[in-house]
XYZ file of C-alpha atoms in Angstrom:
164
model
C 5.896 137.161 90.291
C 8.706 136.515 87.785
C 6.673 133.884 85.924
C 3.938 136.488 85.324
C 6.471 138.748 83.575
C 7.559 136.070 81.107
C 6.103 136.474 77.601
C 4.879 133.252 76.071
C 6.505 131.700 73.020
C 9.895 133.369 73.283
C 12.478 131.212 71.560
C 15.661 133.045 72.562
C 16.560 135.038 75.664
C 19.644 137.105 76.407
C 20.434 138.059 80.001
C 22.695 141.104 79.996
C 25.037 141.877 82.873
C 27.753 144.498 82.882
C 29.128 147.612 84.437
C 27.666 151.091 84.586
C 30.845 152.243 82.844
C 30.545 149.879 79.854
C 30.893 152.003 76.696
C 31.824 149.579 73.923
C 28.749 149.461 71.674
C 30.664 147.739 68.879
C 31.604 144.744 71.051
C 28.072 144.506 72.412
C 26.531 144.597 68.938
C 28.988 141.918 67.745
C 28.181 139.744 70.777
C 24.451 139.905 70.055
C 25.041 139.285 66.330
C 27.218 136.249 67.117
C 24.425 134.851 69.311
C 21.887 135.259 66.487
C 24.203 133.605 63.975
C 24.814 130.729 66.381
C 21.104 130.234 66.937
C 20.255 130.611 63.267
C 18.274 133.802 62.550
C 15.255 131.859 61.283
C 15.034 130.118 64.681
C 14.784 133.381 66.628
C 11.165 134.248 67.357
C 10.167 136.839 69.953
C 13.670 137.369 71.364
C 13.719 138.822 74.866
C 16.384 140.774 76.714
C 16.583 140.412 80.504
C 18.035 143.607 81.958
C 18.720 145.070 85.393
C 17.674 148.423 83.910
C 20.595 150.566 85.070
C 20.236 153.972 83.374
C 23.828 153.924 82.105
C 26.406 151.436 80.912
C 25.760 147.886 79.689
C 22.072 147.673 80.650
C 21.126 150.980 79.035
C 23.143 150.217 75.905
C 21.629 146.748 75.501
C 18.102 148.056 76.056
C 18.618 150.732 73.402
C 19.861 148.148 70.885
C 16.922 145.838 71.588
C 14.369 148.668 71.427
C 15.858 149.815 68.096
C 15.482 146.233 66.805
C 11.852 146.143 67.946
C 12.525 143.299 70.394
C 11.048 142.724 73.835
C 12.762 143.707 77.074
C 11.983 142.367 80.531
C 13.415 144.647 83.179
C 14.267 143.568 86.697
C 15.686 146.634 88.457
C 17.439 146.458 91.797
C 15.161 147.285 94.742
C 17.486 149.469 96.786
C 14.821 150.410 99.339
C 14.177 146.760 100.236
C 17.671 145.290 99.882
C 20.020 148.281 100.382
C 23.634 147.324 99.633
C 22.687 143.810 98.557
C 20.101 145.055 96.037
C 22.264 144.418 92.990
C 23.131 140.894 94.078
C 19.463 140.140 94.848
C 18.468 141.512 91.424
C 21.133 139.372 89.748
C 19.623 136.270 91.296
C 16.148 137.373 90.174
C 17.402 137.805 86.598
C 18.948 134.339 86.654
C 15.676 132.991 88.079
C 13.763 134.628 85.231
C 16.206 133.131 82.724
C 15.571 129.703 84.231
C 11.797 130.188 83.866
C 12.287 131.042 80.186
C 14.496 127.981 79.729
C 11.926 125.734 81.418
C 9.350 127.124 78.961
C 11.565 125.965 76.072
C 13.636 129.056 75.251
C 17.357 128.967 74.624
C 19.048 131.306 77.083
C 22.395 133.082 76.916
C 24.023 135.236 79.597
C 26.222 137.983 78.139
C 28.706 139.356 80.680
C 30.308 142.676 79.715
C 33.314 142.801 82.029
C 35.197 145.895 83.147
C 37.936 146.102 85.748
C 37.261 147.013 89.363
C 38.986 150.327 90.035
C 38.122 150.537 93.729
C 41.336 151.440 95.598
C 42.307 148.782 98.123
C 39.436 146.500 97.156
C 39.500 143.458 99.470
C 38.468 141.154 96.608
C 41.530 142.017 94.540
C 43.192 138.657 95.220
C 40.014 136.566 94.835
C 39.085 137.215 91.210
C 42.099 136.818 89.010
C 42.116 137.747 85.359
C 44.327 136.255 82.724
C 48.084 135.861 83.198
C 48.717 138.930 81.010
C 46.305 141.227 82.881
C 46.365 142.305 86.500
C 43.375 143.111 88.674
C 39.891 141.732 88.822
C 36.480 142.353 87.300
C 33.623 144.324 88.800
C 31.844 142.451 91.542
C 28.234 142.710 90.358
C 28.991 141.425 86.874
C 31.113 138.582 88.261
C 28.313 137.685 90.681
C 25.618 137.581 87.999
C 27.850 135.597 85.660
C 28.645 133.101 88.449
C 24.952 132.688 89.321
C 24.109 132.112 85.640
C 26.866 129.527 85.267
C 25.756 127.773 88.468
C 22.261 127.557 86.965
C 23.681 125.900 83.831
C 23.116 128.949 81.616
C 25.546 129.327 78.727
C 27.665 132.449 79.284
C 29.604 134.638 76.907
C 32.285 136.940 78.345
C 33.220 140.223 76.696
C 35.904 142.378 78.255
C 37.910 145.484 77.671
C 40.229 147.394 79.896
C 38.984 150.912 80.583
């Protein structure tokens, strides 16, 4: 099913993962611009965004930027009716799988992880996902999961964070 969604001849693919509370458009725009510069703008043909299609936060912001640029978007929303509480994690794996299909077709793929802090009181994962020595807490679970799956698949990952 995923392979059928993949447009042919896409040279560059960005998988976006981030929180529903992400609100830093400037950092996101800079992250995408840095990717283009690194790839060389003349090398970018038919760029594609892979998005989980959340109606707010990082997904929505990235989709808006890509639509405004006239670029393609492949959406892979979470299927809550089929996967319930694990829907986001299942969707993350599907996005990484789609990124791998693009890569196998010859595209360069980048995962952009827009990281916010988990604010869940008494979160049991608090001690498992440490930040930097100068910051306490841990990042949101879905973004961390998607980023980890992308890294495990050998996909280059860029991390962008801010403390909200």
